[in-house]
Each structure stands twice: as C-alpha cells, then as structure tokens.
C-alpha cells in the first residue's frame, strides 16, 4: 500500500517507490521539468521571482499547438481528502484545487519550470507598507463565481476568516497567526459565522481593496496568500462543513459530478474569464479523475495506451520503482514522461536533546552512506543527493557541501571515527528509527546504515516504528530515538518555511516538526532576525548563510535526498509539464490531441 | 424451521454486538490518534482538542460506544452536517458521508463481484468435479485433479496482475476491469468490466469445488444406497443426479455459503488488485484513514455477511439432506 495519510511531513512511503503521494504541504519550486529521461544531474533550478502587475494580467501564455476541447483523464489511487479551500493543505488536493480555487496571489509557471509569483485574483502581488505589517491588494475586474455572481473583496475576506472556524482545522495557519499574534487564534476569533469580522482585515468594496494589518512584520505575506487555504469562498453560498463536498468555483472548471473515492468530473465554468487569469489555460472541455488504480496499475495502463487511457495522465502518484527502468529505458515511453524533484527535503533528524555533542552529530553526517541508500531507492532516477537544509527550489538557496557528501557519497567512516575519537565517544550508542510497514525500502536501507555506523565506531541499535504511528512517536519530546528518518516540505519557496519550523527552539513541543529539538540561542535569534528583513535579496542571502552555518556548527540533521518523480501520460495528451509546486502534472495546461 | 431461524437470528445479533464492541475497543488500543490527521501541519494542543471534539472522540470510550449504538436505532444529529437517520452507522468525517451511504454505494460492486464469480466457479468447479468423478482414474480425471491442485495454490494478487497485463494490456483480449458502469445502467458494459475479475476469482475458487465435488461424488457413488439404486435397475442418470449428486452436495453448499459470505464481506485483495470499489477497498481505506465509524461499518457488514451465510447454509443443508433435522 502506497500511502499513509499522516501529517504534513513528506510521507514515509514516498521515498523508494517514487510512486506514491507527497503528503506535503503546498510548496514550491522550480525543478527540472520536461522529459529529461534518467539524467537526474541535468535538472536545472530556476529562480523563483515576484512578478509585476503586467505579469498578473491574463490570459495565460498559450501552449504552442494546443487545441481546445476533448476530455483529459487522470488516474490516481485515492480521492481528494478535501475540496473546501480552507481545509486544503496536502499537495495532491491542490492538484484539483488549481482548477476551481483562486487566491489573491498564485504562481505562473513557465515551460522551463521557472515560477513567478503573480496576482491571481489581485491585480498584482500586493503593496507592503509599515515595514511588512500592512499589506493591501486590489481585486481585478470581471471575476465571477460559477453562478455568474460577482466575486467581491468580501468573498476574499470570507475565505481568510473561515480559516478561524472550528471545522477548518486541516488548513494552513500562518496568516491567522500573523493577524492575531497568537497560535491559539481560535480563542480570539471564531470565524465569520457570528456576523463579526476580523478587525485586522479591512475591505473597501468601492475600491475593491482588501488590507491586512499584521501583528508582526511579514514581508512574505504575498507568498503565504498563494496557498489554497486562503482561497476565496462566496459569502452567499458558504455551506460551512458541507462546503467540503460542494465547493463553488471561480476557476476555469467546476465540479459536475463526484462519487466519493470513485470518480470526479469537472466541466468548464462558463463564467470564468481567461482575461482575468495569468496562470491557467484550460483547453479540455472536461477533466475526469478516476480513483482506485494504484501507481503500478496506472503505469501499466498508460504503457498499454488504449482507449481513453490515451488521453490519461497519472494524477499524482508517479511511476513506481518496479517500472521506472522500463519507462525511462524505452524511448517511446520516456517521451511520454515528465519528471521533477519533489519539493522539500528528506533527511535524518538527529535528536539534539540526546546527542548533545556536535562532534558526534558531525560524525554521523560524515558516516552516513548516501550512495548505498539511494541505490536501494532506485539510483539517480530516484533523486539527487541532499547536502543543504534548503531544497533546490527555495529562493536564494546556495549549494554547499560541508561534509563532502557529493565528493564521497559512500560516506567517510574514517573521518567520522576520528571525530568520534576526538569527542571521546567511540562506541556511542545510536538508536535509529524509521517507519516500518509502508515501504520495505527502509528495511533494506537499515542494513547499509548499520554497517556504516559500525565501521565509524558507533554502536547502532535499530528500532523501527509501525508506519501509522511513526510520526506520533518521533514527535514526542521525550522519545528515545537518536536518529529519525523524516521529511519536510516548504509551504512557499522561501527558506522561512523550512528553517523556522524545523530549527526554531521556540517551536519545540509534542508533535511539532522540530524533531531534532535543536534549541540554540544564536539560531533562534538569527531566525527571528532574518524573518523580519524586508529586502528580498538581503533576506534570501541571510537565509542561505544561516543554512550553511546551522549545518556546519550544529549538524542537527543528515540531509538525504531531493527526491525525483516520474509521471507517464497517454499518447494523445499534449502540454504535459511537471508542476514544481505540487509535484504532479499541471492539469490546467494539458490538452487533448485530436 | 421458524424457531430455528429466530434462534439463530438472535444469536447472530449477539455476535454482531460483541464484534462491534471489540472493534471499538481494539481501534483505541492502537497507538495512533485519528485527530492528528485533521489537525493541520503546525498542530497546537488547542487545535487537537478542537478536532477531538469535532470528531466526537473526546468522550469516554463507553459513552462513545453508547452514542454509536443508540444511533443505530434512533439516528443522530451531527453539528453542521445535519441528521443521520436510523439506522445510522455513524458519519465518516474523512469521506464527508454517512457510513451507511458509503457502504450502500459500494455494495453493488461487491455483490456483482461475488455472485458473478460464484456462478462461474460453481458451474466450472462442480461440472469438472462431476466429470472427474464419473471418469475416475482416467486421463480426464487426472488432468482435472492436477489442474485443480495448481489452481488452488494460485494467488489472486499474482494471477490478477499477470492476467491484466497480458489479457488486457498486451494482447487486448479482455477489457480492463472496471466497476464504473452498474448492471442497471448498461448490462453489457457491466459484464465486460467485471469479466476478468470473475474469471480470475473463479480460476482460484474453481479448484476447491472441483476437488470437493470429485471426492464427495466418488465417496457417495460407493455408498450402499447408491448401489441399491443401481441394483433396483434405475437408469444411470437417475442414480447419479437424484441419489449420488444430491447426497454429495451438502458439503459443497456449506463451502459455497461460507465463500459467498467471505466475498460479500469484501474481497480486499481482489478489489485492490483490479482497482474495484467494493466493500473490501472501503475497509482498507477505513484503516488507512484512521476512520473508526467507517471501520466499524465495514467490519459489521463483513461479519453480517458471514453470520447470515452460515444461517442460510444451515437452512439449505436441511432442505438438501432430509437426514439433517433443525433441532
């Protein structure tokens, strides 16, 4: 079984299969798109930039040779868990949300995979004043809901305010926290249903503006607002809990039919005006999702390429390890693939509460056998070696290799041993854990990990945890593990969404993502300082420097891989492109060939 | 007969009650928290408490069970989601549907899969077994016996995948399995969509029926009363069908009843292999999603199918074999 819908860390099952879901949050990137075959090293990473008002105007750049009409089919193992924008966080839900949800901002993705943050509902990416504490957005003209009614600033505000309601616990919480200054924001405001609006969000219907007054400076509010959790919802048609079943569209498609866990059909929203949309092209008349086929089945169907499968794509589960060599080794099939890196980072968190000596943590980094691990995952087609905390898709990320893992990916056990000796910790016991039951790849990698650790002078003890309770157990502050397999995906392509949740000592709590439990004064203050820098270039440089400094001075994690995924599509599908944000197809760019 | 059915129904209800209580208790023994999934990425203790309240899992376990039990008879109101009328099996928060609705939505696939394959494997299994018994010791018997040995050692998750790969994808002899079209919508498309799963399921189940039929018939044909029938000068056909066959069918019916009960409870591996959306696939989803109400629902359906199948088997057995008395 390929998935375990747990947490928002990257699913344990993803790593080696390459054929399951990214259970990560909305995130971003500029991975190497296009059909690049197995040459993982050929991936290029485009800088993520902020677009202008001109970039924010529609229609979206057209796909050469595309034709309108027809139906695109998408095959996926599971239904979407949420359709209500305020309850959407998982990447695979966003694959469909892209078709009917629109936010103030969004990402315009070029054919080469580079991304620009642009105004989606807004005319641009907003105006920041007061050092990042106040942001104002103006709505475009001609925005309509699927029933033809006008989409207003009140609808945008309603989407923000719904994020405080008691039933939208699954969604993102950044903006709510920034607006109220508290992580317990629901105790301060309970959502829009009592007739009360947030004082900190002010709308001007005449001017079509919405202004956010934040408690702290957030120069990255425009990025956060691109998350589907902050999508607009019509005040007049909000059915609260029931909205999750029947959301109203302001995008190019509306949901016509949905049979839970079986199928979903989206058809054109005739009230969507392409002139307002700089992101979506929307060529097919309808998009049909079929739920059920696991990655292997879907791959075999697309290899066979018969009937409607000629118009089909793999919705969000990629080509599994069993078929990857066949697919990338057969030219006809390889030409029908897109691939790219998953957003975020897979790593081994070192429990700094237990392993207090930095030299021991550094020794673990030196010893870790990345090459052996990756070859078990499937070799270069499974991903690239990771050496930094920031993944390649993060704006401003600078590549470095403190522990020489790119030069010597097999690990330097001699160096590790000397460090351990210097620390007087030869024979140090290391309790290593990983999720067991979801994917047998970790059962295989444990062998090479144990061998490397023994060679480096450690005393490794392996204690796997059943995959369904894995994140609960490693999330406990007083857990008894020293090294824990883990993964994290950013919510927007800024370093803050990786470094702050993972390494800010203030966030340490049961079930919090800082499983390394790093709590170091200089790191905590650097995070606080960098987050408030309003100059984008300076901020990016500061984060990149902090990334390297944390790895060199604290070594709280062992970066593993930036994972790659391949997707297959039918012979009559055009416009196929890897989505660097949600690590699947950009469904709104696909077209059905005649 | 009526007393028998009433007594068995009562004991069946008791069994189902015990099963539901056990499932309830076992679910909470597992070290995982259903609330965590709905608690968001940066889950705070306050949000976690709110989710627990929303899911109705902040009450003590016996209270939760009592709510679930009473809802079966009087229905239940879910804040913001409306009323779940009796018999209410609970509300699946993961799927945003009442559990009963999800199950009834999936049942036609399970029913089609079970009955369709049963028709094939009973016809082929019993038929081959009969031929083998009549031709005992000859080539046909040996072939049928060996084939059934091979068949019974096959596994659906291997045969199914191989059959789909070659028969559907490579040679395109049979359509890819699908349950998208129901029997009432388009019987021909329904038939085509389920043909491959029926055949694969039948391939595996047929073997048991062939072996069972053969051995039962061989045994019965050697019985005194059959010999007497022959000695009376009755025709071969009459002896075979009216005397031997009827006597041999008892154990076959028992196995068929249990197999049907098992299949109606959800053929998990079959459904997963062929990507079908029946009760089996639903039960896997319930486990994966930590969805207690749905899990209870599918467990009860499976248990009911098996319990009912047992009652039916006992009743039918008595009809077939008058020597059995329903005491």
Tab-separated table of C-alpha atoms in Angstrom, chain A residues 1-3 5-8 25 78 81-82 87 89-90 165-167 169-171 173-174 183-184 186 241-242 244-245 259-262 291-294 297 300-301 304-306 323 326 468-469 472-473 488-491 497 501 511 513, chain B residues 31-33 36-44 46-48 50-51 54 79-82 91 93-97 102 105-106 109 161 164-165 168-170 172 176-179 271-275 277 281-282 284-285 287-290:
chain	number	residue	atom	x	y	z
A	1	UNK	CA	0.000	0.000	0.000
A	2	UNK	CA	1.392	3.216	-1.023
A	3	UNK	CA	0.139	5.752	1.380
A	5	UNK	CA	-2.198	9.987	5.146
A	6	UNK	CA	-0.222	11.248	8.014
A	7	UNK	CA	0.966	14.584	8.985
A	8	UNK	CA	2.294	17.096	6.595
A	25	UNK	CA	2.016	20.888	2.239
A	78	UNK	CA	-7.217	7.867	-3.805
A	81	UNK	CA	-9.338	14.339	1.079
A	82	UNK	CA	-10.704	17.888	0.985
A	87	UNK	CA	-9.211	22.629	4.519
A	89	UNK	CA	-3.074	21.528	2.648
A	90	UNK	CA	-1.971	18.264	1.041
A	165	UNK	CA	-13.739	28.421	12.056
A	166	UNK	CA	-13.823	25.314	14.217
A	167	UNK	CA	-14.192	22.983	11.222
A	169	UNK	CA	-8.526	22.683	11.337
A	170	UNK	CA	-6.737	20.976	8.441
A	171	UNK	CA	-5.676	24.130	6.631
A	173	UNK	CA	-2.448	28.662	9.973
A	174	UNK	CA	0.232	31.210	9.079
A	183	UNK	CA	-1.058	30.453	17.610
A	184	UNK	CA	-4.235	29.951	19.646
A	186	UNK	CA	-9.406	30.473	17.526
A	241	UNK	CA	-18.972	21.967	6.863
A	242	UNK	CA	-20.878	20.885	3.777
A	244	UNK	CA	-16.167	20.486	1.556
A	245	UNK	CA	-18.442	18.369	-0.624
A	259	UNK	CA	-18.620	9.864	-6.474
A	260	UNK	CA	-16.531	9.505	-3.324
A	261	UNK	CA	-13.366	7.516	-3.945
A	262	UNK	CA	-14.552	6.516	-7.427
A	291	UNK	CA	-9.773	6.981	-8.253
A	292	UNK	CA	-8.627	3.467	-7.478
A	293	UNK	CA	-5.687	2.484	-9.674
A	294	UNK	CA	-2.518	2.187	-7.634
A	297	UNK	CA	-1.778	-0.304	-12.327
A	300	UNK	CA	0.666	-0.380	-16.861
A	301	UNK	CA	-2.478	1.168	-18.254
A	304	UNK	CA	-0.664	-0.091	-22.815
A	305	UNK	CA	-2.133	3.216	-24.015
A	306	UNK	CA	-5.548	2.013	-25.125
A	323	UNK	CA	8.535	0.125	-13.731
A	326	UNK	CA	11.344	0.102	-18.239
A	468	UNK	CA	0.780	4.544	11.051
A	469	UNK	CA	2.008	5.744	14.426
A	472	UNK	CA	3.198	10.464	16.609
A	473	UNK	CA	6.056	8.628	18.254
A	488	UNK	CA	9.642	18.257	5.301
A	489	UNK	CA	8.148	20.271	2.535
A	490	UNK	CA	8.031	24.065	2.416
A	491	UNK	CA	4.754	25.954	2.079
A	497	UNK	CA	9.048	27.664	5.846
A	501	UNK	CA	9.513	25.124	11.863
A	511	UNK	CA	4.039	16.599	17.697
A	513	UNK	CA	8.031	19.344	13.399
B	31	UNK	CA	-1.103	3.789	19.310
B	32	UNK	CA	-2.429	6.338	16.862
B	33	UNK	CA	-4.641	9.344	17.092
B	36	UNK	CA	-3.876	14.194	14.288
B	37	UNK	CA	-4.703	13.865	10.599
B	38	UNK	CA	-7.212	16.694	10.772
B	39	UNK	CA	-5.070	18.869	12.999
B	40	UNK	CA	-3.038	20.627	10.367
B	41	UNK	CA	0.664	20.942	9.804
B	42	UNK	CA	1.582	23.020	12.816
B	43	UNK	CA	-0.794	21.308	15.197
B	44	UNK	CA	-1.296	23.023	18.562
B	46	UNK	CA	-5.800	23.673	21.376
B	47	UNK	CA	-6.472	22.653	17.778
B	48	UNK	CA	-6.008	18.995	18.650
B	50	UNK	CA	-10.970	21.011	18.991
B	51	UNK	CA	-10.568	18.252	16.398
B	54	UNK	CA	-15.433	17.726	16.327
B	79	UNK	CA	-23.477	19.604	14.240
B	80	UNK	CA	-23.170	21.390	10.938
B	81	UNK	CA	-23.683	18.211	8.956
B	82	UNK	CA	-27.318	17.516	9.643
B	91	UNK	CA	-20.580	9.587	9.967
B	93	UNK	CA	-15.592	12.569	8.622
B	94	UNK	CA	-12.834	11.563	6.239
B	95	UNK	CA	-15.236	10.935	3.390
B	96	UNK	CA	-17.831	13.527	4.342
B	97	UNK	CA	-20.617	10.954	4.062
B	102	UNK	CA	-20.769	4.794	1.630
B	105	UNK	CA	-22.746	2.884	-2.629
B	106	UNK	CA	-20.028	0.218	-2.648
B	109	UNK	CA	-19.689	-3.809	-6.832
B	161	UNK	CA	-1.798	-8.723	-12.173
B	164	UNK	CA	-4.456	-7.928	-16.550
B	165	UNK	CA	-1.021	-7.280	-18.003
B	168	UNK	CA	-5.914	-6.615	-21.193
B	169	UNK	CA	-2.802	-4.540	-21.791
B	170	UNK	CA	-0.651	-6.625	-24.129
B	172	UNK	CA	-6.101	-6.812	-25.561
B	176	UNK	CA	-9.580	-3.665	-18.343
B	177	UNK	CA	-11.605	-4.339	-15.197
B	178	UNK	CA	-13.844	-1.507	-14.131
B	179	UNK	CA	-16.915	-1.076	-11.975
B	271	UNK	CA	-10.681	-5.413	-5.269
B	272	UNK	CA	-7.272	-3.859	-4.694
B	273	UNK	CA	-5.709	-5.933	-7.469
B	274	UNK	CA	-8.295	-4.899	-10.033
B	275	UNK	CA	-8.869	-1.370	-8.753
B	277	UNK	CA	-14.518	-0.030	-5.467
B	281	UNK	CA	-11.381	-1.494	-0.818
B	282	UNK	CA	-13.522	0.579	1.542
B	284	UNK	CA	-8.650	-0.739	3.590
B	285	UNK	CA	-9.419	2.923	3.197
B	287	UNK	CA	-7.916	1.502	8.240
B	288	UNK	CA	-5.592	3.797	6.333
B	289	UNK	CA	-7.569	6.891	7.190
B	290	UNK	CA	-7.984	6.015	10.867
